[in-house]
Amino acid sequence: MDNILTQQEAMLRSGQISEVDYTLKLKLEKGSQEYEGETTVRFVYTGGKKGKLKVDFVSKKIEILWLNGKEETNYEKKDSALFLSGELLAEGKNELKVKYKNAFDHSGSGFHKFTDPSDKAEYMHTDFEPFEAHRLFPSFDQPDLKATYELEITGPSEWTYIHNTVPKSEESQGNYKNIKFHKTKKFSTYLFSLIVGPYAVWEDKAGEIPLRIFCRKSLSKYMDAENLFAITKEAFGFLQEYFGVPYPYGKYDQIFVPEFNMGAMENVGAVTFSESYIFRGPRIYSEYLNRANTVYHEMVHMWFGNLVTMKWWNDLWLNESFADYLSYYSMSKGKIFPDALEHFYVREEWAYREDQLSTTHPIAGKAENTLEAISNFDGISYSKGASVLRQLMYYVGEEKFRDAMRLYFKRHAEKNTVLNDFLSCMSETSGIDIRGWSKEWLETTGVNTLSPVRQNGRLFLHQGPSATNGLLRTHALQSTLLREKNGILEEVWKKRVLVKGKETLLEENYTGEADLLLLNTEDFAYAKTYLSKESLPILKRSLHTLKDRFSRRVVWGSLWQMVRDAELSPKEFLELALDQGLKEPDLSVRNSHILTKALTVIDNYIPEAEKRTWSDKLNSIAKEKSLLAQNPEQEQILWFRILENTSKSTEQLSYLKELLDQKKSIPGISMDQERRWVILSRLSAYGDPESSKRIEEEITKDNTDLGAKKAFLAGVSFPNPKTKKESWERFLKPKEGDSTDFLRYGMRGFQWNHQKDLLVSYTDSYFNSVISVYDTRDPHFASAFGHLMFPSFEPDPNLLKRTQEFLDQNKKLPELLKKDLQQQRDDMQRTLKVLEKYKN
């Protein structure tokens, strides 16, 4: 796979190339799998006529190439680039023009094309991060060669054409129209966007900024544009004032596109979103909040990432850490989701998990090439970086943190930055030399663990080093002491604490017994926190009496870290979850910290022989609770999900079937299309003899692409050797028209823990084929295959040994595969450690 750009190549090229601009002409046809293009690249060259200049470009056919007005044939074309001899280039201004034909992509990235089966409408969208713009047009596809773009497009007149700017002219030509867009401002190639198709549209304004929302016509009935506009306007209202820079790009479009690989992408003035954010049925509060957070996140990128862009992908955190934290912070200042920072605490679990894997890396990381850059879109660059920024804000103060952002944008607008540019701005405004802080936090790996200790009349906090490097760090945090009085937990004190070294004294003459010391209340620090073992009896009696919801989150979050670290028995956690957890009044806390975690514990951290007992207990509770007619809708959604997830016995599955056939019902729960597919997949996975016929019938009711994908998932789930073999072969050799997204749905249905006997033979198949998958398929497909098809039916020392041997024997694995397998190995080791410690 040569479709890679190295950091060394990019540095060399940015030393030779400057003042880039692109003029693009594209022609699109209905029903075609290819398109015509003509791109003119103007640039200044100062390479001294030595060597070759690499121009990134994937194309089906180059029809003609001109250099400085003359047709040129003396160029070298490879799969993902063309090379021009330095001798052909002029010192100074050059103009390269290429006329070409190209094929659409079906991987979700590049220039992706999708046909909606429900109405045969065609939709196209670009997705170029980190290194895909050259799939559409010849370019210097690296973040520090910012350019302007002038787009002209000809295509069917019934299609809508959305770009980074608005049209300056539009002419009809029979069944076609020709649109010329205004020239863009200067930005990196990966932020270029073109979205095409017969989209439904909604319009509004945020002050003077025109807003539009688009989605494909067949999903328009589900679009709650009013809600999304309210969130968008609130975000603009806060961010423009906070950053001290008006929104720089004129208009703001948000487009929900089919088969998108990620949550969203921050293209300048034309943000693309996954259609998973179009809700086809009622959702719980945290899902609405997460969608709003994605809206905020992408808007923060208009400043962090778009206006000021990292020089190379090693500083990806300058985009993602800031967008991740400031989106939650901004939401917390608004009226729609003021509790956003509590949900940020939930998200941090992603960072804690990844920072304890052998694949962790510093926040300010390295990316030797664009493939390695893809692997850095992870919990470190997003969630850990965000958490560390929250710590920095608490450390220097909110106003000084904000002033540093303002200085950063003023100084570096439309430019590219590195770590030191940010540190300089923060040091100037805070009056603190932040470089030492950076070395401690941004340039190291690992997470510290903070524990309360009572000893000899003293109450203090113990800091454990991060596991791989033994580092102790400085933490600014808040601690709260609670005391049980008459069965109720009441606050004794709340302190701001600066933690340094192994021990930090909290109270000298400490006499409390029935106390609960909570570390890191309100979550200002990036650190795992434990609870003292002495406080567990208090929690078992009185946790539900703790008034502050965020503090209850911190309790459950600490308990979860203790389970994962084999410091708390999984059974003790389950007992607490099925008692105190059911008394938790807030549904969001109950979902994310208690019930979801209980399911994870049952699936991973208790012996196989006991799993069914605990699953049955939870199923019984969910069934009983769901029949309470007075429950609010959100609670009913929650109980239904638990009920479905724990249905395994013949009796439990029969109840689901009766719900599906509407012979029985749950108050407030309608058997909408989403729920019908969920139940059908489970019935199929447990070998229901009617499932194949039911899937066929269901797809006639749901003739959408999502219906086809969910039918594929349900069919692949069936425990039949022939079904499994055929689907495995299809993943490796797809049928014509199989998109990455379609195949990903099938992979989600392949493995079920109870099908171990049927699936065990695929362990060899996995290890025999996985290198080829990563070498030849697009990264999104490869990573899905690597994770979803890994034979993780249950933790197994033999599988752990096999995985390690595979890593040892294949020293030159593709970097993405190496990372994915190391993470699988690390997760197995952790699970086996918990199981071993608590097997009795």
Tab-separated table of C-alpha atoms in Angstrom, residues 311-567:
chain	number	residue	atom	x	y	z
A	311	LYS	CA	1.740	21.795	11.042
A	312	TRP	CA	1.762	17.984	10.938
A	313	TRP	CA	-0.297	15.130	12.393
A	314	ASN	CA	1.987	14.639	15.423
A	315	ASP	CA	0.230	17.704	16.855
A	316	LEU	CA	-3.267	16.359	16.128
A	317	TRP	CA	-4.083	17.147	19.775
A	318	LEU	CA	-3.975	20.892	18.886
A	319	ASN	CA	-7.186	20.102	16.966
A	320	GLU	CA	-8.869	17.274	18.820
A	321	SER	CA	-8.028	17.797	22.504
A	322	PHE	CA	-9.253	21.386	22.332
A	323	ALA	CA	-12.411	20.518	20.402
A	324	ASP	CA	-13.130	17.663	22.796
A	325	TYR	CA	-12.795	19.715	25.974
A	326	LEU	CA	-14.105	23.096	24.830
A	327	SER	CA	-17.242	21.520	23.352
A	328	TYR	CA	-18.260	20.147	26.775
A	329	TYR	CA	-17.098	23.312	28.558
A	330	SER	CA	-19.089	25.554	26.180
A	331	MET	CA	-22.219	23.423	26.551
A	332	SER	CA	-21.964	23.722	30.330
A	333	LYS	CA	-22.222	27.509	29.945
A	334	GLY	CA	-25.481	27.233	27.980
A	335	LYS	CA	-29.072	26.470	28.902
A	336	ILE	CA	-29.745	23.337	26.843
A	337	PHE	CA	-27.203	20.928	28.422
A	338	PRO	CA	-25.753	22.664	31.503
A	339	ASP	CA	-24.658	19.303	32.987
A	340	ALA	CA	-22.344	18.590	30.032
A	341	LEU	CA	-19.194	18.356	32.164
A	342	GLU	CA	-20.680	15.400	34.043
A	343	HIS	CA	-20.891	13.588	30.721
A	344	PHE	CA	-17.323	14.632	29.975
A	345	TYR	CA	-16.449	12.604	33.097
A	346	VAL	CA	-18.121	9.559	31.480
A	347	ARG	CA	-16.131	10.090	28.269
A	348	GLU	CA	-12.839	10.160	30.171
A	349	GLU	CA	-13.139	6.416	30.778
A	350	TRP	CA	-12.013	6.102	27.148
A	351	ALA	CA	-8.790	7.916	28.038
A	352	TYR	CA	-8.142	5.916	31.217
A	353	ARG	CA	-8.548	2.659	29.303
A	354	GLU	CA	-6.261	3.621	26.396
A	355	ASP	CA	-3.625	5.236	28.600
A	356	GLN	CA	-3.134	1.906	30.412
A	357	LEU	CA	-2.583	-0.031	27.198
A	358	SER	CA	0.908	-0.743	25.881
A	359	THR	CA	-0.048	1.281	22.777
A	360	THR	CA	-0.485	4.549	24.660
A	361	HIS	CA	1.475	7.564	23.452
A	362	PRO	CA	2.106	11.117	24.638
A	363	ILE	CA	-0.680	13.628	23.937
A	364	ALA	CA	1.837	15.551	21.835
A	365	GLY	CA	2.667	12.389	19.947
A	366	LYS	CA	4.481	11.316	16.834
A	367	ALA	CA	3.206	10.452	13.387
A	368	GLU	CA	5.923	9.393	10.994
A	369	ASN	CA	3.379	9.032	8.201
A	370	THR	CA	-0.296	9.497	7.413
A	371	LEU	CA	-1.163	5.885	8.247
A	372	GLU	CA	0.282	6.319	11.728
A	373	ALA	CA	-1.699	9.569	11.942
A	374	ILE	CA	-4.923	7.553	11.528
A	375	SER	CA	-4.016	5.438	14.550
A	376	ASN	CA	-3.657	8.632	16.632
A	377	PHE	CA	-7.363	9.433	16.317
A	378	ASP	CA	-7.838	7.756	19.685
A	379	GLY	CA	-8.654	8.207	23.361
A	380	ILE	CA	-5.318	9.919	24.015
A	381	SER	CA	-5.524	12.642	21.346
A	382	TYR	CA	-9.193	13.261	22.146
A	383	SER	CA	-10.177	12.369	25.685
A	384	LYS	CA	-6.904	12.432	27.632
A	385	GLY	CA	-5.807	15.637	25.919
A	386	ALA	CA	-9.185	17.169	26.738
A	387	SER	CA	-8.973	16.108	30.385
A	388	VAL	CA	-5.476	17.539	30.724
A	389	LEU	CA	-6.715	20.843	29.277
A	390	ARG	CA	-9.465	20.863	31.913
A	391	GLN	CA	-6.734	20.396	34.522
A	392	LEU	CA	-4.722	23.264	32.983
A	393	MET	CA	-7.765	25.560	33.060
A	394	TYR	CA	-8.272	24.753	36.754
A	395	TYR	CA	-4.551	25.301	37.366
A	396	VAL	CA	-4.182	28.749	35.662
A	397	GLY	CA	-7.786	29.969	36.017
A	398	GLU	CA	-10.649	30.192	33.501
A	399	GLU	CA	-10.010	33.784	32.401
A	400	LYS	CA	-6.297	33.322	31.768
A	401	PHE	CA	-7.003	30.118	29.858
A	402	ARG	CA	-9.530	31.992	27.682
A	403	ASP	CA	-7.122	34.892	27.095
A	404	ALA	CA	-4.472	32.432	25.896
A	405	MET	CA	-6.935	31.106	23.291
A	406	ARG	CA	-7.600	34.657	22.088
A	407	LEU	CA	-3.898	35.406	21.774
A	408	TYR	CA	-3.327	32.095	19.944
A	409	PHE	CA	-5.932	32.931	17.271
A	410	LYS	CA	-4.794	36.525	16.904
A	411	ARG	CA	-1.182	35.477	16.427
A	412	HIS	CA	-1.653	32.385	14.218
A	413	ALA	CA	-4.845	32.924	12.154
A	414	GLU	CA	-4.683	31.066	8.813
A	415	LYS	CA	-1.282	29.647	9.788
A	416	ASN	CA	0.094	26.347	11.061
A	417	THR	CA	1.326	25.741	14.589
A	418	VAL	CA	3.386	23.374	16.714
A	419	LEU	CA	3.341	22.600	20.452
A	420	ASN	CA	5.576	25.545	21.404
A	421	ASP	CA	3.240	28.080	19.777
A	422	PHE	CA	0.464	27.040	22.159
A	423	LEU	CA	2.801	26.916	25.177
A	424	SER	CA	4.088	30.434	24.459
A	425	CYS	CA	0.567	31.886	24.380
A	426	MET	CA	-0.411	30.097	27.603
A	427	SER	CA	2.783	31.149	29.388
A	428	GLU	CA	2.336	34.798	28.342
A	429	THR	CA	-1.241	35.139	29.519
A	430	SER	CA	-0.972	33.047	32.695
A	431	GLY	CA	2.348	34.412	33.899
A	432	ILE	CA	3.402	30.786	34.550
A	433	ASP	CA	6.061	28.977	32.527
A	434	ILE	CA	3.877	26.230	31.086
A	435	ARG	CA	6.788	24.334	29.525
A	436	GLY	CA	7.385	22.366	32.724
A	437	TRP	CA	3.690	21.518	32.855
A	438	SER	CA	3.885	20.378	29.228
A	439	LYS	CA	6.814	18.038	29.902
A	440	GLU	CA	4.864	16.504	32.804
A	441	TRP	CA	1.530	16.158	31.008
A	442	LEU	CA	1.742	16.465	27.226
A	443	GLU	CA	5.024	14.684	26.622
A	444	THR	CA	4.650	11.614	28.882
A	445	THR	CA	2.314	8.622	29.036
A	446	GLY	CA	0.295	6.905	31.729
A	447	VAL	CA	-2.256	7.721	34.409
A	448	ASN	CA	-1.724	8.100	38.163
A	449	THR	CA	-3.966	6.537	40.801
A	450	LEU	CA	-5.086	8.534	43.844
A	451	SER	CA	-6.249	6.722	46.994
A	452	PRO	CA	-7.407	7.910	50.440
A	453	VAL	CA	-5.399	6.632	53.425
A	454	ARG	CA	-6.173	6.906	57.176
A	455	GLN	CA	-3.219	6.230	59.435
A	456	ASN	CA	-2.143	7.287	62.938
A	457	GLY	CA	-4.804	9.968	63.238
A	458	ARG	CA	-3.947	11.462	59.849
A	459	LEU	CA	-5.993	11.561	56.672
A	460	PHE	CA	-3.939	11.826	53.519
A	461	LEU	CA	-4.008	11.132	49.830
A	462	HIS	CA	-1.635	8.606	48.272
A	463	GLN	CA	-0.496	8.975	44.657
A	464	GLY	CA	0.480	5.810	42.799
A	465	PRO	CA	2.839	6.126	39.813
A	466	SER	CA	1.761	5.500	36.247
A	467	ALA	CA	2.450	1.827	35.619
A	468	THR	CA	4.970	1.805	32.780
A	469	ASN	CA	7.212	4.756	33.674
A	470	GLY	CA	6.819	5.223	37.440
A	471	LEU	CA	6.007	8.930	37.095
A	472	LEU	CA	4.343	10.973	39.829
A	473	ARG	CA	2.717	14.215	38.698
A	474	THR	CA	1.326	17.459	40.084
A	475	HIS	CA	-2.487	17.459	40.275
A	476	ALA	CA	-4.811	20.316	41.185
A	477	LEU	CA	-8.111	18.855	42.319
A	478	GLN	CA	-11.033	19.099	44.672
A	479	SER	CA	-11.674	16.619	47.496
A	480	THR	CA	-14.838	16.209	49.543
A	481	LEU	CA	-15.269	14.531	52.927
A	482	LEU	CA	-18.728	13.112	53.645
A	483	ARG	CA	-20.006	11.736	56.938
A	484	GLU	CA	-22.914	9.377	57.557
A	485	LYS	CA	-25.446	10.898	60.004
A	486	ASN	CA	-28.700	9.100	60.724
A	487	GLY	CA	-28.251	7.033	57.574
A	488	ILE	CA	-27.678	10.075	55.360
A	489	LEU	CA	-24.381	11.195	53.797
A	490	GLU	CA	-23.652	14.860	54.522
A	491	GLU	CA	-20.754	17.036	53.418
A	492	VAL	CA	-18.168	17.869	56.128
A	493	TRP	CA	-15.757	19.840	53.964
A	494	LYS	CA	-14.701	20.450	50.381
A	495	LYS	CA	-11.103	21.488	49.638
A	496	ARG	CA	-8.956	22.489	46.679
A	497	VAL	CA	-5.894	20.278	46.965
A	498	LEU	CA	-2.525	20.470	45.203
A	499	VAL	CA	-1.101	16.957	44.987
A	500	LYS	CA	2.664	16.528	44.727
A	501	GLY	CA	4.710	13.393	45.336
A	502	LYS	CA	3.508	10.191	47.014
A	503	GLU	CA	1.601	11.697	49.941
A	504	THR	CA	-0.509	14.812	50.386
A	505	LEU	CA	-1.861	15.590	53.865
A	506	LEU	CA	-5.578	16.437	54.024
A	507	GLU	CA	-6.235	16.470	57.784
A	508	GLU	CA	-3.757	16.219	60.669
A	509	ASN	CA	-5.961	15.262	63.630
A	510	TYR	CA	-8.470	13.016	61.939
A	511	THR	CA	-10.961	11.128	64.115
A	512	GLY	CA	-13.734	10.206	61.648
A	513	GLU	CA	-14.889	6.616	61.289
A	514	ALA	CA	-18.090	6.440	59.212
A	515	ASP	CA	-16.647	8.727	56.528
A	516	LEU	CA	-16.437	8.728	52.784
A	517	LEU	CA	-13.557	10.652	51.208
A	518	LEU	CA	-14.199	11.452	47.567
A	519	LEU	CA	-11.196	12.436	45.491
A	520	ASN	CA	-11.484	14.614	42.395
A	521	THR	CA	-15.068	15.773	42.896
A	522	GLU	CA	-16.213	17.759	39.842
A	523	ASP	CA	-13.424	16.042	37.901
A	524	PHE	CA	-10.768	18.727	37.527
A	525	ALA	CA	-7.827	16.285	37.489
A	526	TYR	CA	-6.811	13.541	35.111
A	527	ALA	CA	-6.263	10.635	37.512
A	528	LYS	CA	-7.927	7.372	38.466
A	529	THR	CA	-9.384	7.581	41.940
A	530	TYR	CA	-10.086	4.798	44.420
A	531	LEU	CA	-12.350	4.671	47.446
A	532	SER	CA	-11.059	3.283	50.736
A	533	LYS	CA	-12.139	-0.288	51.474
A	534	GLU	CA	-13.434	0.961	54.868
A	535	SER	CA	-16.030	3.111	53.100
A	536	LEU	CA	-17.673	0.216	51.212
A	537	PRO	CA	-20.124	-0.654	54.044
A	538	ILE	CA	-21.208	3.012	54.088
A	539	LEU	CA	-21.830	2.934	50.343
A	540	LYS	CA	-23.866	-0.264	50.628
A	541	ARG	CA	-26.134	1.469	53.150
A	542	SER	CA	-26.282	5.082	52.086
A	543	LEU	CA	-24.896	5.840	48.633
A	544	HIS	CA	-28.328	6.823	47.332
A	545	THR	CA	-28.617	9.528	50.029
A	546	LEU	CA	-25.680	11.504	48.615
A	547	LYS	CA	-27.386	14.637	47.317
A	548	ASP	CA	-24.881	15.847	44.728
A	549	ARG	CA	-25.349	13.964	41.451
A	550	PHE	CA	-21.829	14.651	40.166
A	551	SER	CA	-20.423	13.210	43.411
A	552	ARG	CA	-22.494	10.062	42.929
A	553	ARG	CA	-21.001	9.788	39.425
A	554	VAL	CA	-17.520	10.047	40.915
A	555	VAL	CA	-18.333	7.254	43.412
A	556	TRP	CA	-19.480	4.904	40.647
A	557	GLY	CA	-16.582	5.945	38.415
A	558	SER	CA	-14.108	5.119	41.190
A	559	LEU	CA	-15.769	1.754	41.833
A	560	TRP	CA	-15.486	0.932	38.143
A	561	GLN	CA	-11.760	1.730	38.037
A	562	MET	CA	-11.285	-0.506	41.095
A	563	VAL	CA	-13.057	-3.407	39.349
A	564	ARG	CA	-10.894	-3.042	36.220
A	565	ASP	CA	-7.750	-2.893	38.335
A	566	ALA	CA	-8.731	-6.017	40.315
A	567	GLU	CA	-9.033	-3.911	43.487
